Coordinates of C-alpha atoms in Angstrom, one line a residue:
M10 CA 39.5 -10.5 -32.4
G11 CA 40.1 -6.8 -31.8
I12 CA 38.1 -6.6 -28.5
T13 CA 39.7 -9.8 -27.1
L14 CA 43.1 -8.5 -28.1
A15 CA 42.6 -5.2 -26.3
G16 CA 41.6 -6.9 -23.1
A17 CA 44.5 -9.3 -23.1
L18 CA 47.2 -6.8 -24.0
S19 CA 45.9 -4.2 -21.5
F20 CA 46.1 -6.6 -18.6
M21 CA 49.6 -7.8 -19.6
F22 CA 51.2 -4.4 -19.9
L23 CA 49.2 -2.6 -17.1
A24 CA 49.4 -5.2 -14.4
G25 CA 52.5 -3.6 -12.8
T26 CA 51.4 0.0 -12.9
A27 CA 49.4 -0.2 -9.7
T28 CA 52.5 -0.4 -7.4
G29 CA 54.0 2.9 -8.6
F30 CA 53.8 5.7 -11.0
M31 CA 56.2 4.1 -13.5
A32 CA 56.6 0.7 -11.9
R33 CA 57.1 -2.1 -14.3
P34 CA 55.7 -5.7 -14.0
A35 CA 58.2 -8.4 -13.1
L36 CA 59.4 -10.2 -16.2
A37 CA 59.8 -14.0 -16.5
A38 CA 63.3 -15.3 -16.5
D39 CA 63.0 -16.4 -20.1
H40 CA 61.4 -13.2 -21.4
P41 CA 62.6 -12.2 -24.9
P42 CA 65.8 -10.1 -24.8
Q43 CA 64.1 -7.5 -27.0
F44 CA 62.3 -6.3 -23.9
D45 CA 65.5 -5.2 -22.4
V46 CA 65.9 -2.2 -24.6
F47 CA 62.2 -1.4 -24.2
W48 CA 62.5 -1.2 -20.4
E49 CA 65.8 0.7 -20.7
V50 CA 64.1 3.4 -22.6
W51 CA 61.1 3.3 -20.2
D52 CA 63.5 3.9 -17.3
L53 CA 65.3 6.7 -19.0
V54 CA 62.0 8.5 -19.6
D55 CA 61.0 7.9 -16.0
Q56 CA 64.2 9.3 -14.6
H57 CA 65.3 12.0 -17.0
F58 CA 62.3 13.3 -19.0
V59 CA 62.3 17.1 -18.5
D60 CA 58.5 17.5 -18.1
Q61 CA 57.6 14.8 -15.6
G62 CA 54.0 16.1 -15.4
N63 CA 53.4 15.0 -19.0
I64 CA 54.3 11.4 -18.4
D65 CA 51.3 9.1 -18.7
P66 CA 52.2 5.4 -18.3
M67 CA 48.9 4.3 -19.8
R68 CA 49.2 6.4 -22.9
M69 CA 52.9 5.3 -23.2
T70 CA 51.7 1.6 -23.0
Y71 CA 49.0 2.1 -25.6
G72 CA 51.5 3.9 -27.8
A73 CA 54.0 1.1 -27.5
I74 CA 51.3 -1.5 -28.4
N75 CA 50.1 0.5 -31.4
G76 CA 53.7 1.0 -32.6
M77 CA 54.4 -2.7 -32.3
L78 CA 51.3 -3.6 -34.4
A79 CA 52.0 -0.9 -36.9
T80 CA 55.3 -2.7 -37.8
L81 CA 53.2 -5.6 -39.1
G82 CA 51.8 -3.6 -41.9
D83 CA 48.3 -5.1 -41.5
D84 CA 46.2 -2.1 -40.5
N85 CA 42.9 -3.6 -41.8
H86 CA 42.9 -6.7 -39.7
T87 CA 45.3 -6.4 -36.7
I88 CA 44.1 -3.5 -34.5
F89 CA 44.5 -2.7 -30.8
F90 CA 41.5 -1.1 -29.0
S91 CA 41.7 0.6 -25.7
P92 CA 38.9 -0.3 -23.2
E93 CA 37.0 2.8 -24.3
E94 CA 37.4 2.0 -28.0
A95 CA 36.5 -1.7 -27.3
E96 CA 33.2 -0.6 -25.6
Q97 CA 32.3 1.6 -28.7
Q98 CA 33.1 -1.3 -31.0
E99 CA 31.0 -3.7 -29.0
S100 CA 28.0 -1.3 -29.0
Q101 CA 28.3 -1.0 -32.8
L102 CA 28.3 -4.7 -33.2
D103 CA 25.1 -4.8 -31.1
G104 CA 23.4 -2.9 -34.0
S105 CA 21.9 -0.4 -31.6
F106 CA 23.2 2.6 -29.7
E107 CA 22.2 6.1 -28.5
G108 CA 23.6 9.1 -30.4
I109 CA 23.2 11.1 -33.5
G110 CA 23.3 8.3 -36.1
A111 CA 26.2 8.8 -38.5
F112 CA 29.1 6.8 -40.0
V113 CA 32.3 8.8 -39.3
E114 CA 36.0 8.7 -39.9
G115 CA 39.1 10.6 -38.7
H116 CA 40.3 13.5 -40.9
E117 CA 43.4 15.7 -40.9
T118 CA 41.4 18.8 -40.2
G119 CA 38.9 17.4 -37.8
F120 CA 36.4 14.6 -38.1
R121 CA 34.5 13.6 -41.2
I122 CA 30.9 12.5 -41.6
V123 CA 31.0 9.6 -44.1
A124 CA 27.2 9.5 -44.2
P125 CA 24.3 10.1 -41.8
I126 CA 22.2 7.0 -41.2
H127 CA 18.9 7.2 -43.1
G128 CA 16.2 8.5 -40.8
S129 CA 18.6 9.4 -38.0
P130 CA 18.7 12.5 -35.9
A131 CA 21.8 13.6 -37.8
E132 CA 20.1 13.4 -41.1
E133 CA 17.0 15.2 -39.8
A134 CA 19.2 18.0 -38.3
G135 CA 20.9 18.7 -41.7
I136 CA 24.2 16.8 -41.2
L137 CA 25.6 16.0 -44.7
A138 CA 27.9 13.3 -46.1
G139 CA 31.4 14.9 -46.3
D140 CA 30.8 17.4 -43.5
I141 CA 33.9 18.1 -41.4
V142 CA 33.2 18.3 -37.7
L143 CA 35.4 21.0 -36.2
K144 CA 33.9 21.5 -32.7
V145 CA 31.6 19.6 -30.3
D146 CA 29.6 21.7 -28.0
G147 CA 31.9 24.7 -28.7
E148 CA 35.1 22.9 -28.0
D149 CA 37.8 22.3 -30.6
I150 CA 38.4 18.6 -31.3
G151 CA 41.8 18.9 -33.1
G152 CA 44.3 16.4 -31.8
I153 CA 41.7 14.5 -29.7
P154 CA 41.6 10.7 -30.2
E155 CA 38.8 9.4 -32.5
W156 CA 37.2 7.3 -29.7
E157 CA 37.0 10.3 -27.4
I158 CA 35.3 12.5 -30.1
I159 CA 32.7 9.7 -30.7
S160 CA 32.1 9.6 -26.9
R161 CA 31.5 13.3 -26.8
I162 CA 29.0 13.1 -29.7
R163 CA 27.2 10.1 -28.4
G164 CA 24.9 10.4 -25.4
P165 CA 21.5 9.5 -24.0
A166 CA 18.5 9.8 -26.2
G167 CA 16.7 13.1 -25.8
T168 CA 19.8 15.1 -25.0
S169 CA 21.3 17.5 -27.6
V170 CA 24.8 18.2 -28.9
V171 CA 26.0 21.1 -31.0
L172 CA 28.3 20.3 -33.8
T173 CA 30.3 22.9 -35.6
V174 CA 30.6 21.6 -39.2
L175 CA 32.1 22.7 -42.5
H176 CA 29.8 21.6 -45.3
P177 CA 31.4 20.4 -48.6
N178 CA 32.2 23.3 -51.0
E179 CA 31.6 25.9 -48.3
T180 CA 34.1 28.2 -46.6
E181 CA 32.3 29.1 -43.3
P182 CA 31.4 26.6 -40.6
T183 CA 27.9 26.2 -39.3
D184 CA 26.5 25.2 -35.9
I185 CA 24.0 22.4 -36.0
T186 CA 22.1 21.2 -32.9
V187 CA 21.3 17.5 -33.0
V188 CA 18.9 15.9 -30.6
R189 CA 20.3 12.4 -29.9
G190 CA 18.1 9.3 -30.3
K191 CA 18.1 5.5 -30.1
I192 CA 19.8 4.3 -33.3
D193 CA 18.9 0.9 -34.7
V194 CA 21.4 0.3 -37.5
E195 CA 19.9 -1.7 -40.4
S196 CA 23.1 -3.3 -41.7
V197 CA 21.5 -5.1 -44.7
T198 CA 19.5 -3.2 -47.4
W199 CA 18.5 -4.1 -50.9
A200 CA 16.6 -2.7 -53.9
R201 CA 15.9 -3.6 -57.5
I202 CA 17.7 -1.4 -60.0
P203 CA 14.9 0.3 -62.1
E204 CA 14.4 -1.0 -65.6
T205 CA 16.8 -3.9 -65.1
N206 CA 16.7 -7.5 -63.7
Y207 CA 19.5 -6.6 -61.2
I208 CA 19.2 -6.5 -57.4
Y209 CA 21.6 -4.2 -55.4
L210 CA 22.2 -5.6 -51.9
Q211 CA 24.4 -3.6 -49.5
I212 CA 25.9 -4.6 -46.2
S213 CA 26.8 -1.3 -44.5
Q214 CA 28.5 -2.9 -41.5
F215 CA 28.9 -6.2 -39.7
A216 CA 26.8 -6.4 -36.5
S217 CA 25.7 -9.3 -34.4
D218 CA 22.5 -9.6 -36.3
T219 CA 23.9 -9.1 -39.8
G220 CA 23.7 -12.8 -40.7
D221 CA 20.0 -13.0 -39.8
E222 CA 19.3 -9.7 -41.7
L223 CA 21.2 -11.0 -44.7
Q224 CA 19.2 -14.3 -44.6
K225 CA 15.9 -12.4 -44.5
S226 CA 16.9 -10.1 -47.3
L227 CA 18.0 -12.9 -49.5
E228 CA 14.7 -14.8 -48.9
A229 CA 12.8 -11.6 -49.7
I230 CA 14.8 -11.2 -52.9
D231 CA 14.3 -14.8 -53.9
A232 CA 10.6 -14.5 -53.4
K233 CA 10.5 -11.2 -55.3
V234 CA 12.3 -12.4 -58.4
A235 CA 11.5 -16.1 -58.3
A236 CA 9.7 -16.0 -61.6
G237 CA 12.8 -14.7 -63.3
E238 CA 15.2 -17.0 -61.4
A239 CA 17.6 -14.2 -60.8
I240 CA 21.2 -15.0 -59.6
V241 CA 22.1 -13.2 -56.4
G242 CA 25.8 -12.2 -56.1
G243 CA 27.7 -10.2 -53.5
G244 CA 31.1 -8.6 -53.1
A245 CA 33.5 -9.8 -50.4
G246 CA 36.9 -8.4 -49.3
T247 CA 37.2 -10.1 -45.9
G248 CA 36.7 -13.6 -44.6
I249 CA 33.8 -12.5 -42.3
S250 CA 31.9 -10.9 -45.2
A251 CA 32.3 -14.1 -47.3
K252 CA 31.2 -16.3 -44.5
L253 CA 28.1 -14.2 -43.8
E254 CA 27.1 -14.1 -47.5
E255 CA 27.5 -17.9 -47.8
A256 CA 25.5 -18.5 -44.7
G257 CA 22.8 -16.4 -46.2
G258 CA 22.5 -18.6 -49.2
I259 CA 24.1 -16.2 -51.8
D260 CA 24.6 -17.7 -55.3
L261 CA 28.1 -16.4 -56.0
I262 CA 30.7 -14.2 -54.4
V263 CA 32.9 -11.6 -56.2
I264 CA 36.2 -10.3 -54.9
Y265 CA 37.0 -7.0 -56.5
N266 CA 38.9 -3.8 -56.0
S267 CA 37.1 -1.0 -57.7
G268 CA 34.6 1.7 -56.9
R269 CA 33.8 5.3 -56.9
F270 CA 36.6 7.8 -56.0
R271 CA 35.4 10.5 -53.7
M272 CA 34.2 13.3 -55.9
A273 CA 32.5 15.7 -53.4
G274 CA 29.1 14.2 -54.3
R275 CA 29.4 14.8 -58.0
G276 CA 28.5 11.7 -60.0
S277 CA 30.4 10.8 -63.1
L278 CA 31.2 7.6 -65.1
A279 CA 34.8 8.8 -64.9
G280 CA 34.7 8.3 -61.1
M281 CA 34.5 4.5 -61.6
M282 CA 38.1 3.3 -61.6
P283 CA 40.2 0.6 -60.0
Y284 CA 42.1 1.5 -56.8
G285 CA 45.8 1.2 -57.0
D286 CA 47.1 -2.2 -58.2
A287 CA 43.6 -3.7 -58.4
N288 CA 44.7 -7.2 -59.4
A289 CA 47.4 -7.5 -56.7
I290 CA 44.8 -6.4 -54.1
V291 CA 42.3 -8.9 -55.3
M292 CA 44.8 -11.7 -55.0
D293 CA 45.7 -10.5 -51.5
M294 CA 42.1 -10.5 -50.4
A295 CA 41.7 -14.0 -51.9
R296 CA 44.1 -15.4 -49.3
E297 CA 41.5 -14.5 -46.6
V298 CA 38.3 -15.2 -48.5
L299 CA 38.9 -18.4 -50.4
P300 CA 39.9 -20.6 -47.5
V301 CA 36.6 -19.9 -45.6
V302 CA 34.2 -20.4 -48.5
R303 CA 33.0 -24.0 -48.6
R304 CA 30.6 -24.4 -51.5
T305 CA 29.8 -21.0 -53.1
P306 CA 31.6 -20.1 -56.4
V307 CA 34.0 -17.2 -56.0
L308 CA 34.8 -14.9 -58.9
A309 CA 37.9 -12.7 -59.2
G310 CA 37.3 -9.1 -60.3
V311 CA 40.1 -8.9 -62.9
C312 CA 41.2 -5.6 -64.3
G313 CA 41.7 -6.9 -67.9
T314 CA 43.4 -3.6 -69.0
D315 CA 46.2 -3.9 -66.5
P316 CA 49.3 -2.8 -68.4
F317 CA 51.7 -4.5 -66.0
R318 CA 50.6 -8.1 -66.4
T319 CA 50.3 -10.6 -69.2
M320 CA 46.7 -11.6 -69.0
P321 CA 46.9 -15.3 -70.0
E322 CA 49.6 -15.9 -67.4
F323 CA 47.7 -13.9 -64.7
L324 CA 44.5 -15.8 -65.4
R325 CA 46.4 -19.0 -64.8
E326 CA 47.4 -17.6 -61.4
V327 CA 43.7 -16.7 -60.7
A328 CA 42.6 -20.3 -61.5
A329 CA 45.4 -21.8 -59.5
A330 CA 44.4 -19.7 -56.4
G331 CA 41.0 -21.4 -56.4
F332 CA 38.7 -18.9 -58.1
S333 CA 35.7 -20.3 -60.1
G334 CA 35.8 -17.6 -62.7
V335 CA 36.3 -13.9 -63.3
Q336 CA 34.2 -10.7 -63.4
N337 CA 36.0 -8.4 -65.8
F338 CA 36.4 -4.7 -65.8
P339 CA 35.6 -2.0 -67.1
T340 CA 33.4 -0.8 -64.3
V341 CA 31.1 0.9 -66.8
G342 CA 29.4 -1.0 -69.6
L343 CA 27.0 -0.7 -72.5
I344 CA 23.8 -2.6 -71.7
D345 CA 20.9 -2.6 -74.1
G346 CA 22.4 0.4 -75.9
V347 CA 22.6 2.4 -72.7
F348 CA 25.7 3.2 -70.6
R349 CA 25.1 1.8 -67.1
Q350 CA 27.4 1.9 -64.1
N351 CA 28.4 -1.5 -62.6
L352 CA 26.7 -2.5 -59.4
E353 CA 29.6 -2.1 -56.9
E354 CA 29.9 1.1 -54.9
T355 CA 32.9 1.1 -52.7

């Protein structure tokens, strides 16, 4: 949806810019009257803005689109991608690209490394989870759009890039040279939890081959634990994750809103807590997940200690929504006399 949306909106808004620096496209006679004030402001900027050299019609157009979508309050599902961002997203969905190999996110002081991909050039060079990237090849990246930073870090396999990073709990930045490589992202991984009958299956991202990878992983799991007839469950927070899990033959799906708070790499049972109003968020995610699941039982991750709800009444709402059952908090538990963390890691 995001890539298609980007192409459609880009054409609609930019079609008229070829005839002049600030020329506008002709509007249909029945165009919404709300566009009148938009073009009035556009013309005022064109005619009276004091620093004409800073006027960039394309940036203004993208800004207007992003502002429009921001009013919908649906940042997780309704997103506009510029052509450059759309190209990056498409390469990510392919499951293969050339670069350093790391999951990243924007940060107020720079650019954060969420985690280097296992076995990637980034991991081999010493890039750590939680690193803040301050410079790329000696140039500050403050204020630069996220897609442009990613473009600077990516590059042909065999070439190098110098990242100036600030490691967690350190005060002085470090220059790290990373030799780029071809990155094949394994989007589905799994492992048996030692000394238990549980399997932990993780979907790190959704790529074009995630469904096939999930199917292979589940078949391997089923073969591995066939004698014990283990039940394979998976967490879902979006419609696409639920559809992929069901297509892979998963036994049950859980919608939950809990996980580990960021704790600078320090593990603790105290880090396992519900995020925000966990029960409200679970019910919100249910509106996307439940309609697309055809035959697999879906459980609600209910925060049973919620002080703001009467549990019997809330559980009736859960059942009415279409859930097959519940998975209760707390997110830590006593199993066989030993405290064990629950399986989810958000």
